[in-house]
Structure formats: structure tokens, C-alpha cells
Coordinates of N, CA and C in Angstrom, one line a residue:
M148 N 32.6 -9.0 -24.4 CA 31.8 -8.9 -25.6 C 32.5 -8.3 -26.5
D149 N 32.2 -8.4 -27.8 CA 32.6 -7.7 -28.9 C 32.1 -6.5 -28.8
L150 N 33.3 -5.3 -29.2 CA 32.7 -4.1 -29.3 C 31.7 -3.8 -30.3
Y151 N 31.8 -4.5 -31.5 CA 30.8 -4.2 -32.3 C 29.4 -4.5 -32.0
I152 N 29.3 -5.6 -31.1 CA 27.9 -6.0 -30.9 C 27.5 -5.4 -29.8
A153 N 28.4 -4.7 -28.9 CA 28.4 -3.8 -27.8 C 27.4 -2.6 -28.3
C154 N 28.1 -2.3 -29.1 CA 27.5 -0.8 -30.0 C 26.3 -0.9 -30.4
S155 N 26.1 -2.3 -31.2 CA 24.9 -2.3 -31.7 C 23.8 -2.5 -30.8
L156 N 24.0 -3.0 -29.6 CA 23.1 -3.4 -28.8 C 22.7 -2.1 -27.9
L157 N 23.7 -0.9 -27.7 CA 23.3 0.2 -27.0 C 22.8 1.1 -28.2
N158 N 22.8 0.8 -29.4 CA 22.1 1.6 -30.4 C 20.9 1.3 -30.3
S159 N 20.6 -0.1 -30.3 CA 19.1 -0.6 -30.6 C 18.6 -0.1 -29.4
L160 N 19.1 -0.1 -28.0 CA 18.4 0.3 -26.6 C 18.0 1.8 -26.8
E161 N 19.1 2.6 -27.3 CA 18.5 4.0 -27.3 C 17.5 4.2 -28.1
L162 N 17.1 3.5 -29.3 CA 16.2 3.6 -30.2 C 14.7 3.1 -29.6
Y163 N 15.1 2.1 -28.7 CA 13.7 1.5 -28.1 C 13.1 2.5 -27.0
L164 N 14.3 3.1 -26.3 CA 13.8 4.0 -25.2 C 13.2 5.3 -26.0
L165 N 13.3 5.7 -27.2 CA 12.8 6.7 -27.9 C 11.4 6.4 -28.4
D166 N 11.5 5.0 -28.5 CA 10.2 4.3 -29.2 C 9.1 4.4 -27.9
I167 N 9.6 4.2 -27.2 CA 8.5 4.2 -25.9 C 8.3 5.6 -25.1
R168 N 8.9 6.7 -25.7 CA 8.6 7.9 -25.2 C 7.5 8.5 -25.6
D169 N 6.7 8.1 -26.6 CA 5.7 8.2 -27.2 C 4.6 7.2 -26.9
K170 N 4.7 6.3 -25.9 CA 3.9 5.2 -25.6 C 3.3 5.5 -24.1
F171 N 3.2 6.6 -23.5 CA 2.9 6.9 -22.2 C 1.6 6.4 -21.9
D172 N 0.5 6.7 -22.7 CA -0.7 6.3 -22.6 C -0.9 5.0 -22.7
E173 N -0.1 4.3 -23.1 CA -0.3 2.7 -23.1 C 0.0 2.2 -21.6
F174 N 1.3 3.0 -21.3 CA 1.9 2.3 -20.1 C 1.1 2.9 -19.1
L175 N 0.4 3.9 -19.1 CA -0.6 4.5 -18.1 C -1.9 3.4 -18.1
E176 N -2.2 2.9 -19.2 CA -3.3 2.2 -19.1 C -3.0 0.7 -18.5
K177 N -2.1 0.5 -18.5 CA -1.6 -0.9 -18.2 C -1.1 -0.9 -16.5
A178 N -0.6 0.2 -16.3 CA -0.6 0.5 -14.6 C -1.8 0.4 -14.3
K179 N -2.8 1.1 -14.6 CA -4.2 1.3 -14.0 C -5.0 -0.2 -14.0
S180 N -4.5 -0.8 -15.1 CA -5.3 -2.3 -15.0 C -4.6 -3.2 -14.0
F181 N -3.4 -3.1 -13.8 CA -2.6 -3.6 -12.7 C -3.1 -3.3 -11.1
T182 N -3.3 -2.2 -10.9 CA -4.1 -1.8 -9.7 C -5.5 -2.1 -9.5
D183 N -6.1 -2.1 -10.7 CA -7.6 -2.1 -10.7 C -8.2 -0.6 -9.9
I184 N -7.4 0.3 -10.3 CA -8.0 1.6 -9.9 C -8.4 2.3 -11.1
C185 N -9.8 2.8 -11.0 CA -10.3 3.7 -12.1 C -10.0 5.1 -11.9
E186 N -9.8 5.9 -12.9 CA -9.5 7.2 -13.2 C -10.3 8.0 -12.0
S187 N -9.5 8.5 -11.2 CA -10.0 9.3 -10.1 C -9.8 11.0 -10.4
E188 N -9.9 11.3 -9.2 CA -9.9 13.0 -9.2 C -8.6 13.6 -9.4
S189 N -7.5 12.6 -8.8 CA -6.3 12.8 -8.4 C -5.6 12.6 -9.9
T190 N -6.0 12.1 -10.7 CA -5.5 11.8 -12.2 C -6.4 12.3 -13.3
S191 N -7.7 12.8 -13.0 CA -8.5 13.2 -14.1 C -8.8 14.7 -13.8
E192 N -8.8 15.2 -12.8 CA -9.3 16.6 -12.2 C -8.2 17.5 -12.9
P193 N -8.4 18.6 -13.7 CA -7.7 19.6 -13.9 C -6.9 20.1 -12.9
R194 N -6.0 20.5 -12.9 CA -5.2 21.2 -11.7 C -4.3 22.5 -12.5
N195 N -4.7 23.6 -11.7 CA -4.2 25.1 -11.9 C -2.6 25.1 -11.5
R196 N -1.9 25.6 -12.7 CA -0.4 25.6 -12.2 C -0.2 26.7 -12.8
R197 N 0.7 27.8 -11.9 CA 0.8 29.1 -12.3 C 2.3 28.6 -13.0
R198 N 2.5 29.6 -14.0 CA 3.8 29.4 -14.6 C 4.9 30.3 -14.0
S199 N 5.7 29.9 -13.7 CA 6.7 30.7 -12.8 C 7.6 31.8 -13.9
V200 N 7.4 33.0 -13.8 CA 7.9 33.7 -14.6 C 8.4 35.2 -14.0
K201 N 9.4 35.7 -14.5 CA 9.7 37.0 -13.7 C 8.9 38.1 -14.4
L202 N 8.2 39.0 -13.6 CA 7.2 40.0 -14.3 C 8.0 41.3 -14.1
T203 N 7.8 42.0 -15.0 CA 8.2 43.4 -15.3 C 7.1 44.5 -14.9
R204 N 7.3 45.8 -15.0 CA 6.3 46.5 -14.7 C 5.3 46.8 -15.7
F205 N 5.6 46.4 -17.2 CA 4.7 46.5 -18.0 C 3.7 45.0 -18.0
E206 N 4.0 44.0 -17.4 CA 3.5 42.4 -17.5 C 2.5 42.4 -16.4
G207 N 1.2 41.8 -16.9 CA 0.3 41.4 -15.8 C 0.6 40.0 -15.1
E208 N -0.5 39.4 -14.7 CA -0.1 38.2 -14.5 C 0.0 37.0 -15.4
S209 N 0.8 36.2 -15.3 CA 0.9 34.9 -16.3 C -0.2 34.3 -16.4
E210 N -0.5 33.5 -17.3 CA -1.6 32.6 -17.7 C -1.5 31.3 -16.8
H211 N -2.8 30.8 -16.5 CA -2.7 29.6 -15.7 C -2.4 28.3 -16.8
T212 N -1.8 27.6 -16.4 CA -1.7 26.3 -17.2 C -2.4 25.3 -16.5
Q213 N -3.1 24.7 -17.3 CA -4.0 23.7 -16.7 C -3.4 22.1 -17.0
F214 N -3.2 21.2 -16.1 CA -2.6 20.0 -16.3 C -3.7 19.0 -15.6
T215 N -3.8 17.9 -16.3 CA -4.7 16.8 -15.5 C -3.2 16.1 -14.8
G216 N -3.9 14.9 -13.9 CA -2.9 14.2 -13.3 C -2.0 13.4 -14.0
D217 N -2.5 12.9 -15.3 CA -2.1 12.1 -16.1 C -0.9 12.9 -16.9
E218 N -1.2 14.1 -17.3 CA -0.1 15.2 -17.8 C 0.8 15.3 -16.9
K219 N 0.5 15.7 -15.8 CA 1.5 16.0 -14.6 C 2.5 14.9 -14.6
L220 N 2.2 13.7 -14.4 CA 3.1 12.5 -14.4 C 3.5 12.3 -15.6
K221 N 3.3 12.5 -16.7 CA 3.9 12.5 -18.0 C 5.1 13.6 -18.2
I222 N 4.8 14.8 -18.1 CA 5.6 15.9 -18.2 C 6.7 15.7 -16.9
E223 N 6.2 15.6 -15.8 CA 7.5 16.1 -14.7 C 8.0 14.4 -14.2
I224 N 7.4 13.2 -14.6 CA 8.4 12.3 -14.1 C 9.0 11.3 -15.4
F225 N 7.5 10.9 -16.2 CA 8.0 10.1 -17.5 C 9.0 10.7 -18.3
Y226 N 8.9 11.6 -18.6 CA 9.6 12.1 -19.8 C 11.4 12.8 -19.2
P227 N 11.2 13.1 -18.2 CA 12.6 13.3 -17.5 C 13.1 12.2 -17.5
I228 N 12.6 11.1 -17.0 CA 13.5 9.6 -16.7 C 13.8 9.1 -18.2
I229 N 12.9 9.2 -19.0 CA 13.5 8.7 -20.4 C 14.3 9.5 -20.9
D230 N 14.4 10.8 -20.9 CA 15.2 11.7 -21.4 C 16.6 11.6 -20.8
S231 N 16.7 11.4 -19.5 CA 18.1 11.1 -18.7 C 18.6 9.8 -19.0
L232 N 17.8 8.8 -19.1 CA 18.3 7.5 -19.7 C 18.9 7.6 -21.2
C233 N 18.3 8.5 -21.9 CA 18.7 8.5 -23.3 C 20.2 9.2 -23.4
S234 N 20.2 10.2 -22.7 CA 21.4 11.2 -22.5 C 22.6 10.5 -22.0
N235 N 22.5 9.7 -20.8 CA 23.4 8.9 -20.1 C 23.8 7.6 -21.3
L236 N 23.0 7.2 -21.8 CA 23.1 6.2 -22.9 C 23.9 6.5 -24.0
K237 N 23.6 7.6 -24.7 CA 24.3 8.3 -25.6 C 25.8 8.5 -25.4
T238 N 26.0 9.1 -24.1 CA 27.6 9.1 -23.7 C 28.5 8.2 -23.7
R239 N 27.6 7.0 -23.2 CA 28.1 5.5 -23.0 C 28.7 4.9 -24.3
K240 N 27.4 5.0 -25.3 CA 27.8 4.6 -26.7 C 28.5 5.2 -27.5
T241 N 29.0 6.8 -27.3 CA 29.8 7.5 -27.9 C 31.3 7.0 -27.6
A242 N 31.4 6.7 -26.3 CA 32.6 6.2 -25.9 C 32.9 4.6 -26.7
Y243 N 32.1 3.9 -26.5 CA 32.2 2.4 -27.1 C 32.5 2.8 -28.6
E244 N 31.7 3.6 -29.0 CA 31.7 3.6 -30.6 C 33.3 4.3 -31.2
T245 N 33.9 5.2 -30.2 CA 35.2 5.8 -30.6 C 36.3 4.7 -30.6
V246 N 36.2 3.7 -29.7 CA 36.9 2.8 -29.5 C 36.9 1.6 -30.7
N247 N 35.5 1.4 -30.8 CA 35.3 0.5 -32.1 C 35.6 1.0 -33.2
D248 N 35.4 2.2 -33.6 CA 36.0 2.8 -35.0 C 37.5 2.7 -35.0
N249 N 38.4 2.7 -33.9 CA 39.7 2.7 -34.0 C 40.2 0.9 -34.5
F250 N 39.4 0.3 -33.9 CA 39.9 -1.2 -34.0 C 39.2 -2.1 -34.9
K251 N 37.9 -1.6 -35.5 CA 37.0 -2.6 -36.2 C 37.7 -2.8 -37.5
F252 N 38.8 -2.2 -38.0 CA 39.1 -2.6 -39.3 C 39.7 -3.6 -39.1
F253 N 40.4 -4.7 -38.1 CA 40.8 -5.8 -37.9 C 39.8 -7.1 -38.2
T254 N 38.7 -6.6 -38.2 CA 37.9 -7.9 -38.5 C 37.5 -7.8 -39.9
A255 N 38.0 -6.7 -40.7 CA 37.5 -6.6 -42.2 C 39.0 -7.0 -42.9
L256 N 40.2 -7.4 -42.2 CA 41.4 -7.5 -42.8 C 41.5 -8.3 -44.2
P257 N 40.6 -9.5 -44.1 CA 40.9 -10.3 -45.3 C 40.2 -9.6 -46.7
N258 N 39.5 -8.7 -46.6 CA 39.1 -8.2 -47.8 C 39.5 -6.8 -48.1
M259 N 40.2 -6.2 -47.1 CA 40.7 -4.9 -47.3 C 42.0 -4.8 -48.5
T260 N 42.0 -3.6 -49.2 CA 43.2 -3.5 -49.8 C 44.3 -3.0 -49.2
Y261 N 45.5 -3.0 -49.6 CA 46.9 -2.5 -49.0 C 46.5 -1.1 -48.6
E262 N 45.8 -0.3 -49.6 CA 46.0 1.2 -49.2 C 45.0 1.4 -47.8
G263 N 44.0 0.6 -48.0 CA 43.2 0.6 -46.6 C 43.6 0.2 -45.4
I264 N 44.4 -0.8 -45.3 CA 44.8 -1.1 -44.2 C 46.1 -0.2 -43.8
K265 N 46.9 0.5 -44.8 CA 47.6 1.4 -44.6 C 47.0 2.5 -43.7
E266 N 45.9 2.9 -44.4 CA 45.5 4.3 -43.8 C 44.8 3.7 -42.4
C267 N 44.2 2.9 -42.2 CA 43.5 2.6 -40.9 C 44.7 2.3 -39.9
C268 N 46.0 1.5 -40.2 CA 47.3 1.5 -39.6 C 47.5 2.6 -38.9
E269 N 47.8 3.7 -40.0 CA 48.5 5.0 -39.5 C 47.3 5.9 -38.7
K270 N 46.3 5.6 -38.6 CA 45.3 6.4 -37.9 C 45.5 5.8 -36.5
L271 N 45.6 4.6 -36.3 CA 45.9 3.9 -35.0 C 47.0 4.3 -34.4
A272 N 47.8 4.2 -35.2 CA 49.4 4.7 -34.7 C 49.4 6.0 -34.3
R273 N 48.9 6.9 -34.8 CA 48.7 8.3 -34.5 C 48.2 8.6 -33.1
K274 N 47.1 7.7 -32.9 CA 46.3 7.7 -31.5 C 46.9 6.9 -30.5
Y275 N 47.7 6.1 -30.9 CA 48.7 5.4 -29.8 C 50.1 5.4 -30.2
D276 N 50.5 6.7 -30.5 CA 52.1 6.8 -30.8 C 53.0 6.4 -29.9
Q277 N 52.8 6.3 -28.7 CA 53.7 5.5 -27.6 C 53.7 4.3 -27.8
D278 N 53.0 3.6 -28.2 CA 52.9 2.2 -28.3 C 53.0 1.5 -29.6
I279 N 52.5 1.9 -30.7 CA 52.2 1.3 -31.8 C 53.5 2.1 -33.0
S280 N 54.1 1.3 -33.7 CA 54.7 1.6 -35.1 C 53.9 1.6 -36.1
A281 N 53.5 2.6 -36.9 CA 52.8 2.3 -38.2 C 53.3 1.5 -39.1
E282 N 54.7 1.6 -39.2 CA 55.2 0.7 -40.1 C 55.2 -0.9 -39.8
N283 N 55.4 -1.2 -38.6 CA 55.5 -2.3 -38.1 C 53.9 -3.1 -38.3
L284 N 53.0 -2.2 -37.6 CA 51.5 -2.7 -37.6 C 51.2 -3.0 -39.0
I285 N 51.4 -2.2 -40.2 CA 50.9 -2.4 -41.4 C 51.6 -3.8 -41.9
S286 N 52.8 -3.8 -41.5 CA 53.7 -5.2 -42.1 C 53.0 -6.3 -41.4
E287 N 52.8 -6.2 -40.0 CA 51.9 -7.6 -39.4 C 50.4 -7.6 -40.0
C288 N 49.9 -6.4 -40.2 CA 48.5 -6.7 -40.6 C 48.2 -7.3 -41.9
L289 N 49.4 -6.8 -43.0 CA 49.2 -7.6 -44.4 C 49.5 -9.2 -44.4
H290 N 50.3 -9.3 -43.5 CA 51.0 -10.8 -43.2 C 49.6 -11.5 -42.5
Y291 N 49.0 -10.9 -41.4 CA 47.6 -11.3 -40.7 C 46.5 -11.5 -41.9
K292 N 46.4 -10.6 -42.6 CA 45.4 -10.7 -43.8 C 45.3 -12.0 -44.4
H293 N 46.5 -12.4 -45.1 CA 46.7 -13.6 -45.7 C 46.7 -14.8 -44.8
Y294 N 47.0 -14.8 -43.6 CA 46.9 -16.1 -42.6 C 45.1 -16.2 -42.2
L295 N 44.7 -15.0 -42.3 CA 43.1 -15.1 -41.8 C 42.2 -15.5 -43.4
R296 N 43.0 -15.3 -44.7 CA 42.3 -15.8 -45.7 C 42.5 -17.4 -45.9
D297 N 43.9 -17.6 -45.4 CA 44.0 -19.1 -45.4 C 43.3 -20.0 -44.6
T298 N 42.9 -19.3 -43.3 CA 42.5 -20.1 -41.9 C 41.1 -20.1 -41.8
R299 N 40.6 -18.7 -42.1 CA 39.2 -18.6 -41.8 C 38.1 -18.5 -43.0
K300 N 38.7 -18.6 -44.2 CA 38.1 -18.5 -45.5 C 37.1 -17.4 -45.4
N301 N 35.9 -17.8 -45.6 CA 34.6 -16.7 -45.7 C 34.0 -16.6 -44.4
E302 N 34.5 -17.2 -43.5 CA 33.5 -16.9 -42.2 C 33.7 -15.5 -41.4
E303 N 32.6 -14.8 -40.9 CA 32.6 -13.9 -40.4 C 33.5 -13.9 -38.8
L304 N 34.1 -12.5 -39.2 CA 35.2 -12.3 -38.1 C 34.8 -11.2 -37.0
F305 N 34.8 -11.4 -36.1 CA 34.9 -10.7 -34.5 C 36.1 -10.4 -33.8
I306 N 36.2 -9.5 -33.4 CA 37.4 -9.0 -32.6 C 38.0 -10.3 -31.7
P307 N 37.1 -10.9 -30.9 CA 37.6 -12.0 -29.8 C 38.3 -13.2 -30.8
D308 N 37.7 -13.3 -32.1 CA 38.4 -14.2 -32.9 C 39.8 -14.2 -33.2
L309 N 40.4 -12.9 -33.0 CA 41.6 -12.4 -33.2 C 42.7 -12.5 -32.5
Y310 N 42.1 -12.6 -31.2 CA 43.0 -12.7 -29.8 C 44.3 -13.9 -30.0
L311 N 45.4 -13.5 -30.4 CA 46.5 -14.3 -30.3 C 46.8 -15.0 -29.0
L312 N 46.6 -14.0 -28.0 CA 47.0 -14.5 -26.5 C 46.0 -14.8 -25.5
K313 N 44.8 -15.1 -26.1 CA 43.5 -15.4 -25.5 C 43.7 -16.8 -24.8
L314 N 44.6 -17.7 -25.1 CA 44.8 -18.9 -24.4 C 46.0 -18.8 -23.4
I315 N 46.7 -17.8 -23.4 CA 47.6 -17.6 -22.5 C 47.1 -16.5 -21.3
K316 N 46.6 -15.5 -21.9 CA 46.1 -14.7 -20.8 C 44.5 -14.6 -20.8
S317 N 44.0 -15.4 -19.9 CA 42.6 -15.8 -20.2 C 41.9 -14.9 -19.2
D318 N 40.5 -15.1 -19.0 CA 39.9 -14.3 -17.8 C 40.3 -14.7 -16.3
H319 N 40.9 -15.9 -16.0 CA 41.3 -16.4 -15.1 C 42.5 -15.7 -14.8
R320 N 43.3 -15.3 -15.8 CA 44.5 -14.5 -15.6 C 44.7 -13.2 -15.9
S321 N 43.6 -12.3 -15.6 CA 43.6 -11.0 -15.9 C 44.5 -10.2 -15.1
T322 N 44.9 -10.6 -14.0 CA 45.9 -9.9 -13.3 C 47.3 -10.1 -13.6
M323 N 47.6 -10.9 -14.4 CA 49.2 -11.3 -15.0 C 50.0 -10.1 -15.3
S324 N 51.1 -10.4 -14.7 CA 51.9 -9.1 -14.9 C 52.6 -9.2 -16.4
Q325 N 53.3 -8.3 -16.8 CA 53.7 -8.2 -18.2 C 55.1 -9.1 -18.2
S326 N 55.8 -9.0 -17.1 CA 56.9 -10.1 -17.5 C 56.5 -11.7 -17.3
R327 N 55.5 -11.8 -16.7 CA 55.1 -13.2 -16.8 C 54.4 -13.5 -18.1
L328 N 53.6 -12.6 -18.6 CA 53.1 -12.8 -19.9 C 54.0 -12.9 -20.9
N329 N 55.4 -12.3 -21.0 CA 56.2 -12.5 -21.9 C 56.5 -13.8 -22.0
H330 N 57.2 -14.3 -20.8 CA 57.7 -15.4 -20.7 C 57.0 -16.6 -21.0
L331 N 55.6 -16.5 -20.5 CA 54.6 -17.8 -21.3 C 54.4 -17.4 -22.9
S332 N 54.4 -15.9 -23.3 CA 54.0 -16.1 -24.7 C 55.4 -16.8 -25.3
L333 N 56.6 -16.4 -24.8 CA 58.1 -17.1 -25.5 C 57.4 -18.6 -25.1
M334 N 57.4 -19.1 -24.3 CA 57.3 -20.4 -24.0 C 56.4 -21.0 -25.2
S335 N 55.1 -20.7 -25.5 CA 54.2 -21.0 -26.5 C 54.7 -20.9 -27.6
I336 N 55.6 -19.8 -28.2 CA 56.1 -19.8 -29.2 C 57.0 -21.0 -29.6
E337 N 57.6 -21.4 -28.7 CA 58.8 -22.4 -28.6 C 58.4 -23.5 -27.9
S338 N 57.2 -23.8 -28.1 CA 56.6 -25.0 -27.6 C 57.2 -26.4 -28.1
D339 N 57.5 -26.6 -29.4 CA 58.1 -27.4 -29.9 C 59.4 -28.0 -29.1
L340 N 60.3 -27.0 -28.9 CA 61.5 -27.2 -28.1 C 61.3 -27.1 -26.7
L341 N 60.2 -26.6 -26.1 CA 60.0 -26.8 -24.7 C 59.6 -28.3 -24.4
K342 N 58.9 -28.9 -25.3 CA 58.4 -30.4 -25.0 C 59.4 -31.2 -25.2
S343 N 60.7 -31.1 -25.5 CA 61.8 -31.9 -25.8 C 62.7 -31.8 -24.5
I344 N 62.3 -30.8 -23.6 CA 63.2 -30.8 -22.5 C 62.7 -31.4 -21.3
D345 N 63.4 -32.2 -20.6 CA 63.1 -32.9 -19.4 C 63.4 -31.9 -18.1
F346 N 62.1 -31.8 -17.4 CA 62.0 -30.5 -16.5 C 61.9 -31.2 -15.0
D347 N 61.9 -32.8 -14.9 CA 62.1 -33.6 -13.6 C 62.8 -33.0 -12.7
E348 N 64.3 -33.0 -12.9 CA 65.1 -32.6 -12.0 C 64.8 -31.0 -11.7
L349 N 64.8 -30.1 -12.7 CA 64.6 -28.9 -12.2 C 63.3 -28.5 -11.4
I350 N 62.0 -29.4 -11.6 CA 61.0 -29.3 -10.7 C 61.4 -29.8 -9.1
S351 N 62.1 -30.9 -9.3 CA 62.5 -31.1 -8.0 C 63.3 -30.4 -7.1
N352 N 64.5 -29.7 -7.8 CA 65.1 -28.7 -7.1 C 64.2 -27.7 -6.6
F353 N 63.3 -27.2 -7.5 CA 62.4 -26.0 -6.9 C 61.5 -26.5 -5.8
A354 N 61.0 -27.5 -5.9 CA 60.3 -28.2 -5.0 C 61.1 -27.9 -3.2
A355 N 62.2 -28.7 -3.4 CA 63.0 -28.7 -2.5 C 63.4 -27.5 -1.9
K356 N 63.7 -26.4 -2.6 CA 64.0 -25.0 -2.1 C 62.5 -24.5 -1.5
K357 N 61.4 -24.6 -2.0 CA 60.3 -23.9 -1.6 C 59.5 -24.7 -0.6
S358 N 60.0 -26.3 -0.5 CA 59.2 -26.6 0.7 C 59.1 -26.3 2.2
R359 N 58.2 -26.1 2.6 CA 58.3 -25.6 4.3 C 58.0 -26.6 5.0
K360 N 58.0 -28.0 4.5 CA 57.6 -29.2 5.5 C 59.3 -29.7 6.0
K361 N 59.4 -29.8 7.2 CA 60.7 -30.2 7.9 C 60.5 -31.8 7.7
V362 N 61.7 -32.2 7.5 CA 61.8 -34.0 7.5 C 62.3 -34.4 9.0
F363 N 61.6 -35.1 9.2 CA 62.0 -35.9 10.4 C 62.5 -37.2 10.6

């Protein structure tokens, strides 16, 4: 899935959870209707709950806090579950958004200015300084910008649309080594030359050496 879409879905899910946090009464009524159980003493009778505090010599006993069963369910179970979900979801969303912020400019290349591309490429190169050269990346992005303008016109772009190697390294080849990927990429680039070569003899020799069957 495209990172931009993933971030949007996670953000909408977080907003949904925050929205249902205020709808406890609605969910409670639905739950009661499912079980056909009317409000009973276990859910409506006020309960005395002593607030746990540390007393000093000048303090008297703490006041008693009264909760109904419904309030106890909301405060001790419903709210903690929703808040825990939101907290964990925000952590994951932040991680996705960080990666998306680094790479999302690729989808806007056709409409970006030179200065905008230069700034984004330098930012990405600083983050991955061992793998990316800012100068080379800027040059390639400027070239790719015009390629996209010519081939994609006004179509909306997503990151998967830009995968140049997706036909070579597909989901079924996810464990491919770098060496094999390099060789297959070279074969794809030089496909015209490759199609003009006769490999029958080479295939026969390879099969003869690798064959495990004995000739009787």
C-alpha cells in the first residue's frame, strides 16, 4: 500500500476512535439490547468507592466517591481501552508519517520547481548520507520530472507508480539478492541486445552440467 494512503487511513482511524470515546452511553444501550437484560442493581446501584490517598496528621478521612456500575465500566474499562488504542496508534502513525514526509515529494515531481526538488533531495541525502548522493539525486529527479510530464500528463501519482524495478523485483521475488537484482536489471536495460542473442547452446550446456539423471 502507498504510504500516503496508509497515513490517511491511520489518521482517520485515530479520529474515529476519539469520536466513539464520547459515545459510551450509545454502546451501552446497544449492549443491553443484545443481551435483553434490563438495568439491574449491578449496573445502576451506586457503589461506594474510597479514594486512595496518603493521609497526613492534619487530614481526616477522604471523601467517598460514588459510582454506578455503568460509570465504573466506563471509567475503568472503556476509557483505558480507547486511550491505549489511540496511544499505540499515534506511535505507529508517527513512524509512517516520518517516512512518508521523506519520500512523498516524488509524487509531486511534475509540478515542483528546481529549488523545491533541490531542497527535498538534499534533505533526503542528509538522512541517508551513506546511500544517496544529493548531486546525483537532484539530476535524476529533474530528468524524471520531465519523463513523468511526458508520460503521465495530468494523472495523479502514487509512490508505487514510480517503482522502476517493480517488474523485476516483484512480491514473488522479495528475497532476491543484490547481485541477482543487478544482473536482471542490466538484462532489462539491454533487452534489445539480449533478444538478438541465441541462448540455445548455452542452455543445453548448462542443462548437461546440472542434470542429475544418468544416461543408460
